[in-house]
Coordinates of C-alpha atoms in Angstrom, one line a residue:
Chain A
M1 CA 153.4 143.2 180.5
V2 CA 150.0 142.5 182.0
L3 CA 147.7 140.2 180.1
F4 CA 144.0 140.2 180.2
G5 CA 142.5 136.8 179.4
C6 CA 144.4 136.5 176.2
C7 CA 146.1 133.6 174.7
I8 CA 149.3 133.3 172.8
A9 CA 149.8 130.4 170.5
A10 CA 153.3 129.0 169.8
A11 CA 154.6 126.2 167.6
G12 CA 156.9 124.8 170.4
H13 CA 156.3 124.5 174.1
A14 CA 153.9 126.5 176.1
Y15 CA 154.6 130.1 175.4
A16 CA 153.6 133.4 176.9
Q17 CA 155.1 136.7 177.6
E18 CA 156.2 137.5 181.1
A19 CA 154.7 140.3 183.1
P20 CA 156.4 142.2 185.8
A21 CA 153.5 142.3 188.2
G22 CA 150.1 140.7 188.9
R23 CA 148.9 137.2 189.9
Q24 CA 151.4 134.5 189.4
L25 CA 150.8 131.6 187.0
Q26 CA 153.4 128.9 187.4
V27 CA 153.6 126.3 184.6
N28 CA 155.6 123.2 185.4
Y29 CA 156.2 119.9 183.6
A30 CA 156.2 116.6 185.5
E31 CA 159.5 114.7 185.1
N32 CA 161.0 117.8 183.7
T33 CA 159.9 117.1 180.2
A34 CA 160.2 120.8 179.4
E35 CA 161.4 123.9 181.2
S36 CA 159.1 125.5 183.7
Y37 CA 158.1 129.1 183.4
T38 CA 156.2 131.8 185.4
L39 CA 153.8 134.4 184.2
F40 CA 152.3 137.4 186.0
V41 CA 148.7 138.0 185.0
D42 CA 146.7 140.9 186.3
S43 CA 143.1 139.4 186.4
G44 CA 140.4 137.8 184.3
R45 CA 141.1 134.6 182.4
Y46 CA 144.3 133.4 180.9
S47 CA 144.7 130.9 178.1
I48 CA 147.8 128.7 178.0
S49 CA 148.7 127.4 174.6
Q50 CA 150.6 124.1 175.0
S51 CA 151.9 122.0 172.1
Y52 CA 150.5 118.5 172.0
S53 CA 154.0 117.1 171.3
W54 CA 157.5 118.3 171.3
V55 CA 161.0 117.0 170.5
R56 CA 162.8 114.9 173.2
D57 CA 165.7 113.8 171.1
E58 CA 166.4 112.7 167.5
G59 CA 164.4 109.5 167.8
S60 CA 161.7 110.3 170.3
R61 CA 159.3 113.0 171.4
Y62 CA 157.1 114.0 174.4
S63 CA 153.3 113.7 174.0
L64 CA 150.9 115.7 176.2
V65 CA 148.7 113.4 178.3
S66 CA 147.1 115.4 181.2
Y67 CA 147.4 118.4 183.4
S68 CA 146.6 119.4 187.0
I69 CA 145.9 122.7 188.6
D70 CA 147.1 123.5 192.1
G71 CA 147.8 119.9 192.9
G72 CA 144.3 118.8 191.9
P73 CA 143.4 115.7 190.0
H74 CA 145.0 114.9 186.7
I75 CA 142.7 115.9 183.9
E76 CA 143.2 113.9 180.7
I77 CA 143.9 115.8 177.5
P78 CA 142.7 114.4 174.1
R79 CA 145.8 112.9 172.5
K80 CA 147.0 114.6 169.3
A81 CA 150.2 114.6 167.3
R82 CA 150.2 118.2 166.2
G83 CA 148.7 121.5 167.1
N84 CA 148.2 123.3 170.4
F85 CA 146.1 122.5 173.4
M86 CA 144.4 125.6 174.9
L87 CA 143.9 125.7 178.7
D88 CA 141.8 128.5 180.1
V89 CA 142.7 129.5 183.7
A90 CA 140.7 131.9 185.8
M91 CA 143.2 134.3 187.4
D92 CA 141.2 135.1 190.4
S93 CA 144.3 134.1 192.4
G94 CA 147.7 132.7 191.6
H95 CA 147.8 129.1 190.2
T96 CA 150.3 126.4 189.4
V97 CA 149.6 124.2 186.4
V98 CA 151.5 121.0 185.9
F99 CA 151.5 119.3 182.5
Q100 CA 152.2 115.5 182.3
A101 CA 153.7 114.1 179.1
T102 CA 154.9 110.6 178.1
V103 CA 157.7 109.6 175.8
Q104 CA 156.7 108.4 172.3
Y105 CA 158.7 106.5 169.7
P106 CA 157.9 106.0 166.0
V107 CA 157.1 102.5 164.9
S108 CA 157.3 102.0 161.1
A109 CA 156.1 98.9 159.4
V110 CA 156.6 98.1 155.8
A111 CA 155.7 95.2 153.6
D112 CA 157.5 94.1 150.5
H113 CA 154.3 93.9 148.5
G114 CA 151.5 96.4 147.8
D115 CA 148.8 93.8 148.2
L116 CA 149.5 93.5 151.9
E117 CA 147.7 95.7 154.4
I118 CA 149.3 96.7 157.7
I119 CA 147.2 97.4 160.8
F120 CA 148.4 98.6 164.2
S121 CA 146.4 97.5 167.2
P122 CA 145.7 99.4 169.3
P123 CA 146.2 102.3 167.0
S124 CA 148.6 105.1 167.9
P125 CA 147.1 107.2 170.7
T126 CA 148.1 110.3 168.7
G127 CA 146.7 109.1 165.4
D128 CA 150.0 108.8 163.7
E129 CA 152.6 106.0 163.9
W130 CA 154.1 107.1 167.2
F131 CA 153.4 105.0 170.3
D132 CA 153.9 105.5 174.1
V133 CA 157.0 103.9 175.6
G134 CA 156.3 100.6 177.2
S135 CA 153.0 100.0 175.4
D136 CA 152.3 96.6 173.9
I137 CA 151.1 96.7 170.3
T138 CA 150.5 94.3 167.6
I139 CA 151.1 94.8 163.9
T140 CA 149.0 92.7 161.7
V141 CA 149.7 92.2 158.0
S142 CA 147.2 90.6 155.8
N143 CA 146.2 90.2 152.2
K144 CA 144.2 93.1 150.8
E145 CA 141.1 91.8 149.0
N146 CA 141.9 92.1 145.4
P147 CA 138.8 91.7 143.2
G148 CA 141.0 91.9 140.1
S149 CA 142.9 88.8 140.9
P150 CA 141.2 86.6 143.5
D151 CA 143.4 83.7 142.7
T152 CA 146.6 85.4 143.7
R153 CA 147.7 86.2 147.2
Q154 CA 150.7 87.0 149.3
Q155 CA 151.7 84.6 152.0
I156 CA 153.8 86.0 154.9
A157 CA 157.2 84.3 154.6
S158 CA 159.2 86.2 157.2
W159 CA 159.4 89.4 159.3
S160 CA 162.1 91.4 161.0
L161 CA 162.2 93.8 164.0
D162 CA 164.9 96.4 163.7
N163 CA 166.7 94.3 161.1
S164 CA 166.6 91.2 163.2
K165 CA 164.8 88.3 161.5
R166 CA 162.1 86.6 163.5
P167 CA 160.4 83.3 162.8
V168 CA 156.9 83.3 161.5
G169 CA 156.0 79.7 162.4
S170 CA 154.6 77.0 160.2
E171 CA 151.0 77.9 160.8
V172 CA 151.3 81.4 159.3
G173 CA 148.8 82.0 156.6
S174 CA 147.9 85.0 154.5
S175 CA 147.6 87.0 157.8
F176 CA 150.3 87.4 160.4
T177 CA 150.5 89.4 163.7
A178 CA 153.7 90.6 165.1
P179 CA 153.8 91.6 168.8
I180 CA 155.9 94.6 169.8
K181 CA 156.8 96.2 173.1
V182 CA 157.7 99.8 172.4
A183 CA 161.0 100.5 173.9
S184 CA 162.7 102.7 171.3
A185 CA 162.1 103.6 167.6
H186 CA 161.2 100.4 165.8
Q187 CA 161.2 99.3 162.3
V188 CA 159.2 96.3 161.2
K189 CA 159.5 94.7 157.8
F190 CA 157.4 91.9 156.4
E191 CA 158.4 89.7 153.5
S192 CA 156.0 87.7 151.6
Q193 CA 155.7 84.9 149.0
T194 CA 153.4 85.1 146.1
Q195 CA 150.9 82.2 145.8
Y196 CA 148.6 81.2 143.1
Y197 CA 145.4 79.1 143.2
V198 CA 145.3 76.0 141.1
R199 CA 141.8 75.1 140.4
V200 CA 140.7 71.7 139.1
V201 CA 137.3 71.6 137.3
T202 CA 135.6 68.3 136.5
D203 CA 132.1 67.1 135.8
Q204 CA 133.0 63.5 136.7
G205 CA 135.1 61.5 139.2
T206 CA 137.1 62.9 142.1
K207 CA 139.8 65.5 141.9
S208 CA 142.9 66.2 144.0
G209 CA 145.7 68.8 144.0
E210 CA 143.5 71.9 144.0
G211 CA 144.7 74.6 146.3
W212 CA 147.3 77.4 146.8
Y213 CA 150.9 77.0 145.6
D214 CA 154.0 79.1 145.9
E215 CA 155.0 80.9 142.8
G216 CA 157.5 78.8 140.9
S217 CA 156.6 75.5 142.6
I218 CA 155.3 72.4 140.9
A219 CA 151.8 71.3 141.5
T220 CA 150.5 67.7 141.1
V221 CA 146.9 67.4 140.2
S222 CA 144.9 64.3 139.4
I223 CA 141.5 63.1 138.5
D224 CA 140.0 59.7 139.4
N225 CA 137.0 58.1 137.7
D226 CA 137.3 54.4 138.7
D227 CA 133.7 54.2 139.6
L228 CA 132.4 50.9 138.3
F229 CA 129.3 52.4 136.9
T230 CA 130.7 55.5 135.2
V231 CA 130.0 55.8 131.6
Y232 CA 132.5 58.6 130.8
M233 CA 136.0 58.3 129.5
F234 CA 138.7 60.7 130.5
D235 CA 140.0 62.5 127.3
G236 CA 142.6 64.7 128.9
W237 CA 143.0 68.3 130.1
D238 CA 142.2 71.4 128.3
D239 CA 145.6 72.9 129.4
T240 CA 148.4 72.3 127.1
G241 CA 150.9 72.3 129.9
M242 CA 149.5 68.9 131.2
Q243 CA 150.6 65.6 129.8
P244 CA 148.0 64.4 127.3
G245 CA 145.7 61.7 128.4
E246 CA 147.3 61.3 131.9
K247 CA 144.9 61.5 134.8
T248 CA 147.8 62.7 137.0
G249 CA 150.0 65.4 135.9
T250 CA 152.4 68.1 137.1
L251 CA 152.6 71.8 136.1
L252 CA 154.8 74.8 136.9
V253 CA 152.8 77.3 139.0
D254 CA 153.7 80.6 137.5
S255 CA 150.2 82.1 137.5
P256 CA 146.7 81.2 138.6
K257 CA 145.6 78.0 136.8
T258 CA 142.3 76.4 136.0
L259 CA 142.6 72.9 134.7
T260 CA 139.4 71.4 133.2
A261 CA 139.1 67.7 132.8
K262 CA 137.5 66.7 129.5
W263 CA 135.2 63.7 129.3
S264 CA 133.3 61.8 126.6
P265 CA 130.8 58.9 126.8
D266 CA 132.4 55.5 127.0
Y267 CA 130.2 53.4 124.7
S268 CA 131.9 50.1 125.5
R269 CA 131.1 50.4 129.2
L270 CA 127.7 51.7 128.3
A271 CA 126.9 48.6 126.2
G272 CA 128.3 46.3 128.9
I273 CA 126.2 47.9 131.6
A274 CA 123.2 48.0 129.4
I275 CA 123.4 44.4 128.4
A276 CA 123.8 43.1 131.9
P277 CA 120.3 43.8 133.0
I278 CA 118.9 42.5 129.7
G279 CA 120.8 39.3 130.2
G280 CA 119.4 39.0 133.7
V281 CA 115.9 39.4 132.4
I282 CA 116.4 36.7 129.8
A283 CA 117.8 34.4 132.4
M284 CA 114.8 35.0 134.6
I285 CA 112.4 34.3 131.6
L286 CA 114.2 31.1 130.8
L287 CA 114.1 30.1 134.5
K288 CA 110.4 30.8 134.6
K289 CA 109.8 28.9 131.4
R290 CA 111.5 25.8 132.7
S291 CA 109.5 25.8 136.0
S292 CA 106.1 26.2 134.3
S293 CA 104.0 23.8 132.2
T294 CA 104.5 24.4 128.5
A295 CA 100.9 25.2 127.3
E296 CA 99.7 27.2 130.3
K297 CA 103.0 28.9 130.9
A298 CA 103.4 29.8 127.3
S299 CA 100.2 31.7 127.3
K300 CA 101.2 33.5 130.5
V301 CA 104.8 34.0 129.7
H302 CA 104.4 36.1 126.5
P303 CA 102.6 39.0 128.1
S304 CA 104.8 38.8 131.1
T305 CA 107.9 38.6 128.9
D306 CA 106.7 41.5 126.9
K307 CA 106.3 43.4 130.1
L308 CA 109.7 42.4 131.3
Q309 CA 111.3 43.2 128.0
V310 CA 109.7 46.7 128.1
S311 CA 110.9 47.3 131.6
A312 CA 114.3 45.9 130.7
S313 CA 114.7 48.5 128.0
A314 CA 114.3 51.3 130.5
P315 CA 117.8 51.2 131.9
L316 CA 119.1 51.1 128.3
L317 CA 117.1 54.2 127.5
A318 CA 118.4 55.8 130.7
F319 CA 121.9 55.0 129.7
Q320 CA 121.4 56.2 126.2
Q321 CA 120.0 59.4 127.6
R322 CA 122.8 59.8 130.0
A323 CA 125.5 59.1 127.5
G324 CA 124.0 60.3 124.4
V325 CA 120.9 62.4 124.1
T326 CA 120.9 63.7 127.7
R327 CA 124.6 64.4 127.4
V328 CA 124.1 66.5 124.3
E329 CA 121.2 68.3 126.0
K330 CA 123.2 68.9 129.1
S331 CA 126.1 70.1 127.0
T332 CA 123.9 72.5 125.1
A333 CA 122.3 73.8 128.3
H334 CA 125.8 74.3 129.8
N335 CA 126.9 76.2 126.7
D336 CA 123.8 78.4 127.0
D337 CA 124.4 78.9 130.7
S338 CA 128.0 79.8 130.0
S339 CA 127.2 82.2 127.2
Y340 CA 124.5 83.9 129.4
A341 CA 127.0 84.2 132.3
K342 CA 129.4 85.8 129.8
E343 CA 126.7 88.2 128.7
I344 CA 125.8 89.2 132.3
T345 CA 129.5 89.7 133.0
G346 CA 129.9 91.8 130.0
Y347 CA 126.9 93.8 131.0
A348 CA 128.3 94.4 134.5
L349 CA 131.6 95.6 133.0
Q350 CA 129.7 97.9 130.6
K351 CA 127.7 99.4 133.4
S352 CA 130.8 99.8 135.6
V353 CA 132.5 101.7 132.9
E354 CA 129.4 103.9 132.3
K355 CA 129.5 104.7 136.0
L356 CA 133.2 105.6 135.8
Q357 CA 132.4 107.8 132.8
S358 CA 129.7 109.6 134.7
L359 CA 132.2 110.2 137.5
R360 CA 134.6 111.7 135.0
T361 CA 131.9 113.9 133.5
S362 CA 131.1 115.2 137.0
G363 CA 134.7 116.2 137.4
L364 CA 135.6 113.7 140.1
V365 CA 137.9 111.6 138.0
S366 CA 140.9 113.0 136.1
D367 CA 141.8 111.5 132.7
A368 CA 144.8 109.7 134.2
K369 CA 142.8 108.1 136.9
Y370 CA 140.1 107.2 134.5
S371 CA 142.4 105.2 132.3
K372 CA 143.9 103.3 135.2
V373 CA 140.6 102.4 136.8
N374 CA 139.0 101.5 133.5
E375 CA 141.9 99.1 132.8
K376 CA 141.5 97.6 136.3
L377 CA 137.7 97.2 135.8
E378 CA 138.3 95.3 132.5
Q379 CA 140.7 93.0 134.2
S380 CA 138.5 92.4 137.1
F381 CA 135.6 91.2 134.9
D382 CA 137.8 88.9 132.8
Chain B
M1 CA 155.6 110.3 157.7
V2 CA 153.2 108.4 155.5
I3 CA 150.1 110.1 154.2
D4 CA 147.9 107.3 152.9
D5 CA 144.8 107.4 150.8
Q6 CA 142.6 107.2 153.8
D7 CA 144.2 110.2 155.4
L8 CA 143.9 112.2 152.1
M9 CA 140.3 111.3 151.6
G10 CA 139.6 112.1 155.2
R11 CA 140.5 115.7 154.4
I12 CA 137.7 115.8 151.8
V13 CA 135.2 114.6 154.4
K14 CA 136.2 117.3 156.9
I15 CA 134.7 120.8 156.7
R16 CA 137.1 123.3 158.0
N17 CA 136.1 126.6 159.5
L18 CA 138.0 129.6 158.2
R19 CA 137.9 133.2 159.4
E20 CA 136.7 135.8 156.9
E21 CA 140.2 137.1 156.3
C22 CA 141.3 133.5 155.4
F23 CA 138.2 132.5 153.5
K24 CA 138.7 135.3 151.0
Y25 CA 141.5 133.3 149.4
L26 CA 138.9 130.7 148.3
E27 CA 136.6 133.2 146.7
P28 CA 136.5 133.8 142.9
S29 CA 137.4 137.5 143.5
S30 CA 140.8 136.4 144.7
S31 CA 141.5 134.2 141.6
E32 CA 144.4 136.5 140.6
L33 CA 146.1 136.4 144.0
L34 CA 149.1 134.2 144.3
T35 CA 147.7 132.7 147.5
H36 CA 144.6 131.5 145.6
K37 CA 146.7 130.0 142.9
V38 CA 149.0 128.2 145.4
L39 CA 145.9 126.8 147.2
H40 CA 144.5 125.4 144.0
S41 CA 147.9 124.2 142.8
I42 CA 148.5 122.2 146.0
A43 CA 145.1 120.7 145.6
R44 CA 145.6 119.8 142.0
L45 CA 149.1 118.4 142.4
S46 CA 148.3 116.4 145.5
S47 CA 145.3 114.9 143.9
S48 CA 147.4 113.8 140.9
K49 CA 150.2 112.3 143.0
M50 CA 148.0 111.3 145.9
G51 CA 150.4 112.9 148.4
P52 CA 151.9 116.1 149.7
V53 CA 153.8 118.4 147.3
K54 CA 157.1 120.2 147.3
L55 CA 157.6 123.9 146.8
A56 CA 159.5 123.2 143.6
E57 CA 156.4 121.4 142.2
I58 CA 154.1 124.2 143.1
A59 CA 156.4 126.8 141.6
Q60 CA 156.7 124.7 138.4
D61 CA 152.9 124.4 138.2
I62 CA 152.3 128.1 138.7
F63 CA 155.3 129.8 137.1
G64 CA 156.5 127.1 134.7
E65 CA 159.8 127.3 136.5
S66 CA 161.0 126.3 139.9
D67 CA 164.1 128.3 140.7
K68 CA 164.9 129.3 144.3
S69 CA 163.4 132.8 144.0
K70 CA 160.1 131.4 142.9
Q71 CA 160.1 128.9 145.6
D72 CA 160.9 131.6 148.2
L73 CA 158.1 133.7 146.9
I74 CA 155.6 130.8 147.4
R75 CA 157.1 129.9 150.8
L76 CA 156.8 133.4 152.1
T77 CA 153.3 133.7 150.8
V78 CA 151.9 130.5 152.3
E79 CA 153.6 131.1 155.6
K80 CA 151.9 134.4 156.0
T81 CA 148.6 133.3 154.8
L82 CA 147.5 129.7 154.2
L83 CA 149.6 128.1 156.9
R84 CA 148.6 130.7 159.4
C85 CA 145.0 130.2 158.5
G86 CA 145.2 126.4 158.9
A87 CA 144.2 125.8 155.3
I88 CA 147.3 123.9 154.5
E89 CA 149.9 122.1 156.6
K90 CA 153.6 121.7 156.3
L91 CA 155.1 118.3 156.6
H92 CA 158.8 117.8 157.4
Y93 CA 160.0 114.6 155.7
A94 CA 163.7 115.4 156.2
P95 CA 165.7 118.6 156.9
N96 CA 165.7 119.4 153.2
D97 CA 162.4 117.9 152.3
V98 CA 159.3 119.9 153.2
R99 CA 156.0 119.3 151.6
Y100 CA 152.6 120.8 151.7
L101 CA 149.1 119.5 151.9
L102 CA 145.6 120.9 152.2
T103 CA 144.0 120.3 155.6
A104 CA 140.6 120.2 154.0
Y105 CA 138.8 120.6 150.6
R106 CA 135.6 122.0 151.9
F107 CA 135.5 125.2 154.0
Q108 CA 132.9 127.1 156.0
K109 CA 133.3 130.8 156.6
V110 CA 132.9 131.7 160.2
R111 CA 133.0 134.9 162.2
K112 CA 135.3 133.5 164.9
I113 CA 137.1 130.2 165.1
E114 CA 139.5 128.1 167.1
S115 CA 137.9 128.9 170.4
F116 CA 139.1 126.7 173.2
R117 CA 135.5 125.8 173.9
G118 CA 134.6 125.5 170.3
D119 CA 131.2 127.0 170.7
N120 CA 131.5 130.5 169.4
A121 CA 132.2 130.0 165.7
E122 CA 129.3 131.5 163.8
P123 CA 128.9 130.1 160.3
I124 CA 128.4 132.6 157.4
G125 CA 127.0 131.5 154.1
D126 CA 127.3 128.1 152.5
V127 CA 130.1 125.6 152.6
I128 CA 132.4 126.2 149.7
E129 CA 134.4 123.3 148.2
L130 CA 137.4 123.2 146.0
P131 CA 136.7 121.8 142.5
R132 CA 136.0 118.1 142.7
S133 CA 138.5 117.5 140.0
T134 CA 141.2 118.5 142.6
W135 CA 140.0 116.1 145.3
P136 CA 142.4 113.3 146.2
I137 CA 140.1 110.4 145.4
S138 CA 141.9 107.1 145.4
E139 CA 141.8 104.8 142.4
E140 CA 140.7 102.0 144.6
F141 CA 137.6 103.9 145.7
L142 CA 136.7 104.8 142.1
F143 CA 137.2 101.1 141.2
L144 CA 134.9 99.9 144.0
I145 CA 132.0 102.3 143.4
S146 CA 132.2 101.7 139.6
R147 CA 132.3 98.0 140.0
R148 CA 129.5 98.1 142.6
S149 CA 127.3 100.0 140.2
G150 CA 128.0 97.5 137.4
V151 CA 127.2 94.5 139.7
R152 CA 123.9 96.2 140.8
E153 CA 122.8 96.8 137.2
A154 CA 123.8 93.2 136.3
L155 CA 121.6 91.9 139.1
K156 CA 118.7 94.0 137.8
K157 CA 119.2 92.6 134.3
L158 CA 119.4 89.1 135.7
H159 CA 116.0 89.4 137.5
H160 CA 114.5 90.9 134.3
D161 CA 115.8 88.1 132.1
Y162 CA 114.5 85.5 134.5
D163 CA 111.1 87.1 134.6
L164 CA 111.1 86.9 130.8
G165 CA 112.1 83.2 130.9
R166 CA 115.4 83.8 129.1
I167 CA 117.2 81.7 131.7
Q168 CA 116.5 78.6 133.7
Q169 CA 116.1 78.7 137.4
G170 CA 119.4 76.8 138.1
N171 CA 121.4 79.2 136.1
Y172 CA 119.5 82.1 137.6
N173 CA 120.2 80.9 141.1
D174 CA 123.9 80.4 140.5
L175 CA 124.4 83.8 138.9
K176 CA 122.3 85.5 141.5
H177 CA 124.3 83.9 144.3
S178 CA 127.5 84.9 142.7
L179 CA 126.5 88.5 142.0
D180 CA 124.9 88.9 145.5
E181 CA 128.1 87.7 147.0
K182 CA 130.2 90.2 145.0
L183 CA 127.8 93.0 145.9
E184 CA 128.0 92.1 149.6
K185 CA 131.8 92.2 149.5
L186 CA 131.8 95.5 147.7
D187 CA 129.3 97.1 150.0
A188 CA 131.3 95.9 153.0
K189 CA 134.5 97.2 151.6
I190 CA 133.0 100.6 150.8
A191 CA 131.2 100.9 154.1
G192 CA 134.4 99.8 156.0
S193 CA 136.8 102.2 154.4
Y194 CA 135.0 104.8 152.4
A195 CA 131.6 105.3 154.0
Q196 CA 131.9 109.0 154.4
I197 CA 133.4 109.8 151.1
A198 CA 130.8 107.6 149.4
E199 CA 128.1 109.6 151.1
I200 CA 129.5 112.8 149.7
T201 CA 130.1 111.5 146.1
E202 CA 127.3 109.0 145.8
G203 CA 124.8 110.2 148.3
A204 CA 124.6 106.7 149.7

């Protein structure tokens, strides 16, 4: 059959119908990746339809890379996993087309936790999870950002290549990269450990023990306020899991934790610190009195003493303010700040839900998805 | 073969050219045709499960039963029409596990398509899209754009309240910093993974 510039598509290899006469179009495959064939075309143009990939064996395939015409240069073909590549050939004379293909193997990577994201680098040349034989790739697994629970993460604990466990090293964090040289079909698995953040909140002193802990481990946190001039007394933790009154405590990490240290003014220290400068002032006055003449000095000392007494009361006032009045004001302001922060968070949630409702009204969100996303939004603003 | 959310949503972004004889299956005049029903069923089901669908599921959705004769009817129909037109694709998960998925959710009628040179497809009329309720939009994307909208509105309220003197500067600065940071992360996440779909659904 003589063909005039037509093309014939096929799901498998290049495919065309043979013609008994005409100009010869020879189609070969480098490295015998497929069976060669010959066509006889009368004139005009002819389109060869060639699959981008075809089966090699159960675990591999050939992927089209380039072609050459009549021994000319290799012309690269855009790499694709599926579909057909169309090659127009002008049949002004006979031609030989050679297709070059490479072997590809599938590389699958799975993580044991949905919060982990897997990225191939470089990505598959054919846009799926098949890679050229001999290529070096890396598979990076890392925590997905989870706005709903920022204090929970997955730490990579181990990984395996084709069921053979590999070490991850002690420096591994929430992201890990596995190097692979593609030599066959590969299966990579990542196993992770859930970690929770233990946060220590305090207005006073120094804290220790805040950080990430493995799920089920025991965290030790402590608070230290041994500053000589502190006027606050440690009252305990607001978490019932902690030992009452102890500045150092342990807790089981079974969820993200926030431990807030509670403080109250220490009036005994306050009085001691306040009296000290007053005592100093009195001592200075007495010293001055003793070193001056009685009559003259008395007339000078009174105003000066008054002045000193006034200035001596300043630290006391400052302490009173810090411990008492100011403390109360600060506490009130904090409560106001806190309630406003809650208000703004509630407002953000309300507006988020309104947005979601508008998407549902527009038809973009089904009822099932709406419920799930709504729930997630509420959790994320907790 | 894993079809992830990104792959699915990429199909919404893409506008696929269809020849007139294929495009007719999308038009309301074909609503009684089985091909039209199958197309919409695949869209609806794959949006719900966020993945490709089996013949049995399509048959159940359309006929309320999924016996072999109904599945055969659907298979023969799609092989002659939607598969050949490139409107859907067939995914082989295993020898006995074949699933179907739309290649796109927005289509352009053209006079001639699939040219090797790609320069002789003449568009006819407007782009037609399947109902948005059947688009495979991921829950994560919906969460991100809803949350972003909430954070944006909260920032507006914060500025407004500060201007009215409702809050002190320190508190304002803290909250503004926190909200700005959240918004920045959400913007980056949306721009990184969902820029094109956000442009279609949000116009931004």
